mmCIF file with all atom_site columns, C-alpha atoms in Angstrom:
data_model
loop_
_atom_site.group_PDB
_atom_site.id
_atom_site.type_symbol
_atom_site.label_atom_id
_atom_site.label_alt_id
_atom_site.label_comp_id
_atom_site.label_asym_id
_atom_site.label_entity_id
_atom_site.label_seq_id
_atom_site.pdbx_PDB_ins_code
_atom_site.Cartn_x
_atom_site.Cartn_y
_atom_site.Cartn_z
_atom_site.occupancy
_atom_site.B_iso_or_equiv
_atom_site.pdbx_formal_charge
_atom_site.auth_seq_id
_atom_site.auth_comp_id
_atom_site.auth_asym_id
_atom_site.auth_atom_id
_atom_site.pdbx_PDB_model_num
ATOM 1   C CA . MET A 1 1   ? -7.380  71.090  98.809 1.00 62.00 ? 9   MET A CA 1
ATOM 2   C CA . LYS A 1 2   ? -9.314  71.790  95.535 1.00 70.00 ? 10  LYS A CA 1
ATOM 3   C CA . ARG A 1 3   ? -12.543 72.105  97.212 1.00 74.00 ? 11  ARG A CA 1
ATOM 4   C CA . SER A 1 4   ? -11.152 74.814  99.691 1.00 83.00 ? 12  SER A CA 1
ATOM 5   C CA . ARG A 1 5   ? -9.469  76.555  96.658 1.00 78.00 ? 13  ARG A CA 1
ATOM 6   C CA . GLU A 1 6   ? -12.888 76.578  94.883 1.00 83.00 ? 14  GLU A CA 1
ATOM 7   C CA . LYS A 1 7   ? -14.478 77.817  97.965 1.00 89.00 ? 15  LYS A CA 1
ATOM 8   C CA . ALA A 1 8   ? -11.922 80.575  98.531 1.00 86.00 ? 16  ALA A CA 1
ATOM 9   C CA . ALA A 1 9   ? -12.285 81.623  94.904 1.00 84.00 ? 17  ALA A CA 1
ATOM 10  C CA . SER A 1 10  ? -16.182 81.715  95.059 1.00 89.00 ? 18  SER A CA 1
ATOM 11  C CA . GLU A 1 11  ? -15.961 83.881  98.239 1.00 92.00 ? 19  GLU A CA 1
ATOM 12  C CA . LEU A 1 12  ? -13.537 86.176  96.689 1.00 91.00 ? 20  LEU A CA 1
ATOM 13  C CA . PHE A 1 13  ? -15.746 86.423  93.649 1.00 93.00 ? 21  PHE A CA 1
ATOM 14  C CA . ALA A 1 14  ? -19.023 87.131  95.770 1.00 94.00 ? 22  ALA A CA 1
ATOM 15  C CA . ALA A 1 15  ? -17.108 89.670  97.889 1.00 94.00 ? 23  ALA A CA 1
ATOM 16  C CA . LEU A 1 16  ? -15.228 91.592  95.092 1.00 94.00 ? 24  LEU A CA 1
ATOM 17  C CA . TYR A 1 17  ? -17.072 91.221  91.595 1.00 95.00 ? 25  TYR A CA 1
ATOM 18  C CA . PRO A 1 18  ? -20.056 93.815  92.380 1.00 95.00 ? 26  PRO A CA 1
ATOM 19  C CA . ARG A 1 19  ? -17.430 96.353  93.575 1.00 92.00 ? 27  ARG A CA 1
ATOM 20  C CA . LEU A 1 20  ? -14.954 95.664  90.573 1.00 93.00 ? 28  LEU A CA 1
ATOM 21  C CA . ALA A 1 21  ? -17.851 95.636  87.951 1.00 94.00 ? 29  ALA A CA 1
ATOM 22  C CA . GLY A 1 22  ? -19.007 99.214  89.501 1.00 92.00 ? 30  GLY A CA 1
ATOM 23  C CA . TRP A 1 23  ? -15.527 100.515 89.338 1.00 91.00 ? 31  TRP A CA 1
ATOM 24  C CA . CYS A 1 24  ? -15.261 99.174  85.526 1.00 91.00 ? 32  CYS A CA 1
ATOM 25  C CA . ARG A 1 25  ? -18.637 100.758 84.768 1.00 91.00 ? 33  ARG A CA 1
ATOM 26  C CA . ARG A 1 26  ? -17.602 104.180 85.886 1.00 88.00 ? 34  ARG A CA 1
ATOM 27  C CA . LEU A 1 27  ? -14.563 103.910 83.587 1.00 87.00 ? 35  LEU A CA 1
ATOM 28  C CA . VAL A 1 28  ? -15.981 102.554 80.504 1.00 89.00 ? 36  VAL A CA 1
ATOM 29  C CA . ASP A 1 29  ? -19.536 103.961 80.899 1.00 87.00 ? 37  ASP A CA 1
ATOM 30  C CA . ASP A 1 30  ? -21.125 100.711 79.667 1.00 91.00 ? 38  ASP A CA 1
ATOM 31  C CA . ASP A 1 31  ? -22.581 97.820  81.749 1.00 94.00 ? 39  ASP A CA 1
ATOM 32  C CA . GLY A 1 32  ? -22.010 95.119  79.235 1.00 95.00 ? 40  GLY A CA 1
ATOM 33  C CA . THR A 1 33  ? -18.258 96.123  78.845 1.00 95.00 ? 41  THR A CA 1
ATOM 34  C CA . ALA A 1 34  ? -17.823 96.563  82.377 1.00 95.00 ? 42  ALA A CA 1
ATOM 35  C CA . HIS A 1 35  ? -18.987 93.088  83.258 1.00 96.00 ? 43  HIS A CA 1
ATOM 36  C CA . GLU A 1 36  ? -16.769 91.557  80.402 1.00 97.00 ? 44  GLU A CA 1
ATOM 37  C CA . ILE A 1 37  ? -13.735 93.277  81.871 1.00 96.00 ? 45  ILE A CA 1
ATOM 38  C CA . ALA A 1 38  ? -14.484 92.305  85.490 1.00 96.00 ? 46  ALA A CA 1
ATOM 39  C CA . SER A 1 39  ? -15.169 88.745  84.315 1.00 96.00 ? 47  SER A CA 1
ATOM 40  C CA . GLU A 1 40  ? -12.000 88.537  82.347 1.00 96.00 ? 48  GLU A CA 1
ATOM 41  C CA . ALA A 1 41  ? -10.032 89.899  85.252 1.00 96.00 ? 49  ALA A CA 1
ATOM 42  C CA . PHE A 1 42  ? -11.460 87.190  87.435 1.00 95.00 ? 50  PHE A CA 1
ATOM 43  C CA . THR A 1 43  ? -10.643 84.393  84.612 1.00 94.00 ? 51  THR A CA 1
ATOM 44  C CA . ARG A 1 44  ? -7.170  85.602  84.479 1.00 95.00 ? 52  ARG A CA 1
ATOM 45  C CA . LEU A 1 45  ? -6.951  85.494  88.330 1.00 95.00 ? 53  LEU A CA 1
ATOM 46  C CA . TRP A 1 46  ? -8.229  81.917  88.336 1.00 91.00 ? 54  TRP A CA 1
ATOM 47  C CA . ALA A 1 47  ? -5.587  80.700  85.809 1.00 92.00 ? 55  ALA A CA 1
ATOM 48  C CA . ARG A 1 48  ? -2.781  82.166  88.171 1.00 91.00 ? 56  ARG A CA 1
ATOM 49  C CA . TRP A 1 49  ? -4.593  81.291  91.376 1.00 87.00 ? 57  TRP A CA 1
ATOM 50  C CA . THR A 1 50  ? -1.913  79.512  92.993 1.00 86.00 ? 58  THR A CA 1
ATOM 51  C CA . SER A 1 51  ? 0.876   82.249  92.365 1.00 90.00 ? 59  SER A CA 1
ATOM 52  C CA . VAL A 1 52  ? -0.985  85.416  93.040 1.00 89.00 ? 60  VAL A CA 1
ATOM 53  C CA . GLU A 1 53  ? -0.145  86.655  96.560 1.00 87.00 ? 61  GLU A CA 1
ATOM 54  C CA . GLU A 1 54  ? -2.622  89.565  96.565 1.00 88.00 ? 62  GLU A CA 1
ATOM 55  C CA . PRO A 1 55  ? -5.873  88.543  94.651 1.00 90.00 ? 63  PRO A CA 1
ATOM 56  C CA . ARG A 1 56  ? -7.670  92.191  95.114 1.00 87.00 ? 64  ARG A CA 1
ATOM 57  C CA . GLY A 1 57  ? -4.623  93.929  93.754 1.00 87.00 ? 65  GLY A CA 1
ATOM 58  C CA . PHE A 1 58  ? -4.233  91.545  90.839 1.00 89.00 ? 66  PHE A CA 1
ATOM 59  C CA . LEU A 1 59  ? -7.857  92.023  89.923 1.00 92.00 ? 67  LEU A CA 1
ATOM 60  C CA . TYR A 1 60  ? -7.645  95.667  90.117 1.00 91.00 ? 68  TYR A CA 1
ATOM 61  C CA . VAL A 1 61  ? -4.369  96.124  88.144 1.00 90.00 ? 69  VAL A CA 1
ATOM 62  C CA . THR A 1 62  ? -5.791  93.556  85.525 1.00 92.00 ? 70  THR A CA 1
ATOM 63  C CA . ALA A 1 63  ? -8.964  95.396  85.276 1.00 91.00 ? 71  ALA A CA 1
ATOM 64  C CA . ALA A 1 64  ? -7.153  98.633  84.761 1.00 90.00 ? 72  ALA A CA 1
ATOM 65  C CA . ASN A 1 65  ? -5.139  97.248  82.100 1.00 89.00 ? 73  ASN A CA 1
ATOM 66  C CA . LEU A 1 66  ? -8.357  95.818  80.394 1.00 93.00 ? 74  LEU A CA 1
ATOM 67  C CA . VAL A 1 67  ? -9.935  99.243  80.701 1.00 90.00 ? 75  VAL A CA 1
ATOM 68  C CA . ARG A 1 68  ? -6.926  100.723 78.961 1.00 89.00 ? 76  ARG A CA 1
ATOM 69  C CA . ASP A 1 69  ? -6.972  98.430  76.153 1.00 91.00 ? 77  ASP A CA 1
ATOM 70  C CA . HIS A 1 70  ? -10.775 99.283  75.796 1.00 91.00 ? 78  HIS A CA 1
ATOM 71  C CA . TRP A 1 71  ? -10.067 102.747 75.680 1.00 88.00 ? 79  TRP A CA 1
ATOM 72  C CA . ARG A 1 72  ? -7.314  102.501 73.215 1.00 87.00 ? 80  ARG A CA 1
ATOM 73  C CA . LYS A 1 73  ? -9.427  100.461 71.134 1.00 88.00 ? 81  LYS A CA 1
ATOM 74  C CA . LEU A 1 74  ? -12.240 103.040 71.078 1.00 85.00 ? 82  LEU A CA 1
ATOM 75  C CA . GLU A 1 75  ? -9.640  105.828 70.274 1.00 86.00 ? 83  GLU A CA 1
ATOM 76  C CA . ARG A 1 76  ? -8.454  103.822 67.327 1.00 86.00 ? 84  ARG A CA 1
ATOM 77  C CA . GLU A 1 77  ? -11.903 103.335 66.123 1.00 84.00 ? 85  GLU A CA 1
ATOM 78  C CA . ARG A 1 78  ? -12.726 107.149 66.588 1.00 82.00 ? 86  ARG A CA 1
ATOM 79  C CA . ARG A 1 79  ? -9.610  108.052 64.732 1.00 82.00 ? 87  ARG A CA 1
ATOM 80  C CA . ALA A 1 80  ? -10.437 105.555 61.810 1.00 81.00 ? 88  ALA A CA 1
ATOM 81  C CA . MET A 1 81  ? -13.854 106.949 61.774 1.00 81.00 ? 89  MET A CA 1
ATOM 82  C CA . HIS A 1 82  ? -12.653 110.537 61.619 1.00 77.00 ? 90  HIS A CA 1
ATOM 83  C CA . ARG A 1 83  ? -10.165 109.694 59.031 1.00 77.00 ? 91  ARG A CA 1
ATOM 84  C CA . VAL A 1 84  ? -13.056 107.794 56.903 1.00 72.00 ? 92  VAL A CA 1
ATOM 85  C CA . THR A 1 85  ? -15.223 110.747 57.289 1.00 72.00 ? 93  THR A CA 1
ATOM 86  C CA . SER A 1 86  ? -13.067 113.563 56.634 1.00 71.00 ? 94  SER A CA 1
ATOM 87  C CA . GLU A 1 87  ? -11.683 111.878 53.379 1.00 61.00 ? 95  GLU A CA 1
ATOM 88  C CA . ALA A 1 88  ? -15.266 111.414 52.374 1.00 56.00 ? 96  ALA A CA 1
ATOM 89  C CA . ALA A 1 89  ? -16.094 115.058 53.184 1.00 57.00 ? 97  ALA A CA 1
ATOM 90  C CA . VAL A 1 90  ? -13.090 116.260 50.995 1.00 55.00 ? 98  VAL A CA 1
ATOM 91  C CA . ARG A 1 91  ? -14.013 114.269 48.068 1.00 51.00 ? 99  ARG A CA 1
ATOM 92  C CA . PRO A 1 92  ? -17.697 113.840 48.133 1.00 47.00 ? 100 PRO A CA 1
ATOM 93  C CA . HIS A 1 93  ? -19.229 111.752 45.110 1.00 46.00 ? 101 HIS A CA 1
ATOM 94  C CA . PRO A 1 94  ? -23.112 111.383 45.666 1.00 43.00 ? 102 PRO A CA 1
ATOM 95  C CA . GLU A 1 95  ? -23.396 109.203 42.493 1.00 41.00 ? 103 GLU A CA 1
ATOM 96  C CA . GLN A 1 96  ? -21.487 106.446 44.566 1.00 45.00 ? 104 GLN A CA 1
ATOM 97  C CA . ALA A 1 97  ? -22.153 105.241 47.969 1.00 45.00 ? 105 ALA A CA 1
ATOM 98  C CA . ASP A 1 98  ? -19.356 105.078 50.371 1.00 48.00 ? 106 ASP A CA 1
ATOM 99  C CA . PRO A 1 99  ? -17.323 101.983 50.392 1.00 54.00 ? 107 PRO A CA 1
ATOM 100 C CA . SER A 1 100 ? -17.839 99.640  53.378 1.00 72.00 ? 108 SER A CA 1
ATOM 101 C CA . VAL A 1 101 ? -14.639 99.045  55.075 1.00 75.00 ? 109 VAL A CA 1
ATOM 102 C CA . ARG A 1 102 ? -15.912 95.650  56.234 1.00 71.00 ? 110 ARG A CA 1
ATOM 103 C CA . LEU A 1 103 ? -16.495 94.606  52.723 1.00 75.00 ? 111 LEU A CA 1
ATOM 104 C CA . LEU A 1 104 ? -13.089 95.666  51.673 1.00 81.00 ? 112 LEU A CA 1
ATOM 105 C CA . VAL A 1 105 ? -11.566 93.729  54.515 1.00 79.00 ? 113 VAL A CA 1
ATOM 106 C CA . GLN A 1 106 ? -13.646 90.652  53.444 1.00 76.00 ? 114 GLN A CA 1
ATOM 107 C CA . SER A 1 107 ? -12.241 91.044  49.932 1.00 79.00 ? 115 SER A CA 1
ATOM 108 C CA . LEU A 1 108 ? -8.588  90.968  51.200 1.00 84.00 ? 116 LEU A CA 1
ATOM 109 C CA . PRO A 1 109 ? -6.791  87.650  50.640 1.00 85.00 ? 117 PRO A CA 1
ATOM 110 C CA . GLU A 1 110 ? -6.952  85.342  53.725 1.00 80.00 ? 118 GLU A CA 1
ATOM 111 C CA . ARG A 1 111 ? -3.242  85.784  54.410 1.00 87.00 ? 119 ARG A CA 1
ATOM 112 C CA . LEU A 1 112 ? -3.791  89.480  54.943 1.00 88.00 ? 120 LEU A CA 1
ATOM 113 C CA . ARG A 1 113 ? -7.469  89.374  56.178 1.00 82.00 ? 121 ARG A CA 1
ATOM 114 C CA . VAL A 1 114 ? -6.829  87.187  59.158 1.00 80.00 ? 122 VAL A CA 1
ATOM 115 C CA . PRO A 1 115 ? -4.233  89.348  60.599 1.00 84.00 ? 123 PRO A CA 1
ATOM 116 C CA . ILE A 1 116 ? -6.402  92.438  60.139 1.00 84.00 ? 124 ILE A CA 1
ATOM 117 C CA . LEU A 1 117 ? -9.320  90.787  61.773 1.00 77.00 ? 125 LEU A CA 1
ATOM 118 C CA . LEU A 1 118 ? -7.350  89.693  64.854 1.00 76.00 ? 126 LEU A CA 1
ATOM 119 C CA . HIS A 1 119 ? -5.236  92.584  65.256 1.00 81.00 ? 127 HIS A CA 1
ATOM 120 C CA . TYR A 1 120 ? -7.804  95.456  64.788 1.00 80.00 ? 128 TYR A CA 1
ATOM 121 C CA . TYR A 1 121 ? -11.234 93.888  65.180 1.00 72.00 ? 129 TYR A CA 1
ATOM 122 C CA . ALA A 1 122 ? -10.427 91.388  67.925 1.00 66.00 ? 130 ALA A CA 1
ATOM 123 C CA . ASP A 1 123 ? -7.805  93.682  69.534 1.00 73.00 ? 131 ASP A CA 1
ATOM 124 C CA . MET A 1 124 ? -5.101  91.260  69.836 1.00 76.00 ? 132 MET A CA 1
ATOM 125 C CA . PRO A 1 125 ? -1.391  92.266  70.138 1.00 87.00 ? 133 PRO A CA 1
ATOM 126 C CA . ILE A 1 126 ? 0.879   91.528  67.336 1.00 91.00 ? 134 ILE A CA 1
ATOM 127 C CA . ARG A 1 127 ? 2.459   88.696  69.444 1.00 90.00 ? 135 ARG A CA 1
ATOM 128 C CA . GLU A 1 128 ? -0.638  86.875  69.921 1.00 82.00 ? 136 GLU A CA 1
ATOM 129 C CA . VAL A 1 129 ? -1.647  87.000  66.371 1.00 81.00 ? 137 VAL A CA 1
ATOM 130 C CA . SER A 1 130 ? 1.841   85.632  65.521 1.00 87.00 ? 138 SER A CA 1
ATOM 131 C CA . VAL A 1 131 ? 1.048   82.660  67.887 1.00 80.00 ? 139 VAL A CA 1
ATOM 132 C CA . LEU A 1 132 ? -2.585  82.139  66.441 1.00 76.00 ? 140 LEU A CA 1
ATOM 133 C CA . THR A 1 133 ? -1.423  82.255  62.807 1.00 79.00 ? 141 THR A CA 1
ATOM 134 C CA . GLY A 1 134 ? 1.810   80.309  63.335 1.00 83.00 ? 142 GLY A CA 1
ATOM 135 C CA . ARG A 1 135 ? 3.834   83.182  61.600 1.00 90.00 ? 143 ARG A CA 1
ATOM 136 C CA . LYS A 1 136 ? 6.708   85.313  62.938 1.00 95.00 ? 144 LYS A CA 1
ATOM 137 C CA . GLU A 1 137 ? 5.975   88.557  64.390 1.00 94.00 ? 145 GLU A CA 1
ATOM 138 C CA . GLY A 1 138 ? 7.739   90.449  61.437 1.00 96.00 ? 146 GLY A CA 1
ATOM 139 C CA . THR A 1 139 ? 5.648   88.571  58.948 1.00 95.00 ? 147 THR A CA 1
ATOM 140 C CA . VAL A 1 140 ? 2.475   89.500  60.929 1.00 94.00 ? 148 VAL A CA 1
ATOM 141 C CA . LYS A 1 141 ? 3.720   93.095  60.815 1.00 95.00 ? 149 LYS A CA 1
ATOM 142 C CA . ALA A 1 142 ? 4.416   93.073  57.063 1.00 96.00 ? 150 ALA A CA 1
ATOM 143 C CA . ASP A 1 143 ? 1.083   91.369  56.596 1.00 94.00 ? 151 ASP A CA 1
ATOM 144 C CA . LEU A 1 144 ? -0.667  94.199  58.426 1.00 93.00 ? 152 LEU A CA 1
ATOM 145 C CA . HIS A 1 145 ? 1.118   96.747  56.496 1.00 94.00 ? 153 HIS A CA 1
ATOM 146 C CA . ALA A 1 146 ? 0.216   95.253  53.190 1.00 94.00 ? 154 ALA A CA 1
ATOM 147 C CA . ALA A 1 147 ? -3.266  94.803  54.242 1.00 91.00 ? 155 ALA A CA 1
ATOM 148 C CA . ARG A 1 148 ? -3.622  98.540  55.287 1.00 91.00 ? 156 ARG A CA 1
ATOM 149 C CA . GLU A 1 149 ? -1.917  99.608  51.945 1.00 92.00 ? 157 GLU A CA 1
ATOM 150 C CA . LEU A 1 150 ? -4.386  97.424  49.955 1.00 90.00 ? 158 LEU A CA 1
ATOM 151 C CA . LEU A 1 151 ? -7.277  98.914  51.744 1.00 88.00 ? 159 LEU A CA 1
ATOM 152 C CA . ARG A 1 152 ? -6.094  102.527 51.528 1.00 87.00 ? 160 ARG A CA 1
ATOM 153 C CA . VAL A 1 153 ? -5.715  102.003 47.661 1.00 87.00 ? 161 VAL A CA 1
ATOM 154 C CA . HIS A 1 154 ? -9.161  100.440 47.450 1.00 83.00 ? 162 HIS A CA 1
ATOM 155 C CA . LEU A 1 155 ? -10.663 103.236 49.633 1.00 82.00 ? 163 LEU A CA 1
ATOM 156 C CA . ARG A 1 156 ? -8.986  105.951 47.480 1.00 82.00 ? 164 ARG A CA 1
ATOM 157 C CA . ARG A 1 157 ? -10.037 104.193 44.318 1.00 79.00 ? 165 ARG A CA 1
ATOM 158 C CA . SER A 1 158 ? -13.604 103.949 45.532 1.00 72.00 ? 166 SER A CA 1
ATOM 159 C CA . LEU A 1 159 ? -13.812 107.717 46.771 1.00 72.00 ? 167 LEU A CA 1
ATOM 160 C CA . ASP A 1 160 ? -11.950 109.018 43.533 1.00 71.00 ? 168 ASP A CA 1
ATOM 161 C CA . HIS A 1 161 ? -14.130 106.894 41.237 1.00 63.00 ? 169 HIS A CA 1
ATOM 162 C CA . THR A 1 162 ? -15.876 108.923 38.504 1.00 47.00 ? 170 THR A CA 1
ATOM 163 C CA . PRO A 1 163 ? -18.485 107.538 36.404 1.00 49.00 ? 171 PRO A CA 1
#
């Protein structure tokens, strides 16, 4: 039974992976990301192998959801970069270098830093951050809010700083 299950999965992978990865490639315009998405879709299929009736449909729906998540992440990064660069353009201070957001995030207390890293950098939903940190979803939301406020204050202070 297990041998035939593995053989069926292997045959399905050989038949569908190239086409799925190519489809993802056209959507995300990056080979590495496309292969990550296609591989993740197969990993999720394998985890539910016995309960999925239509593997091909499951793969494409899962990949589409992962592509959408990728696009959302890119859009959040684009908006964040736009905010940071437009704030810097409004208040330029050549005598002081722009603060590094990464360094500011690293300076946060661990209680606030971990949810920021998981939610914004690892693109995990609040529910997953809650499970991983062992905190209630409301607590994670409050921590994310507190961290964003601290980062906002630090960024303003750094940008407004006059020698």
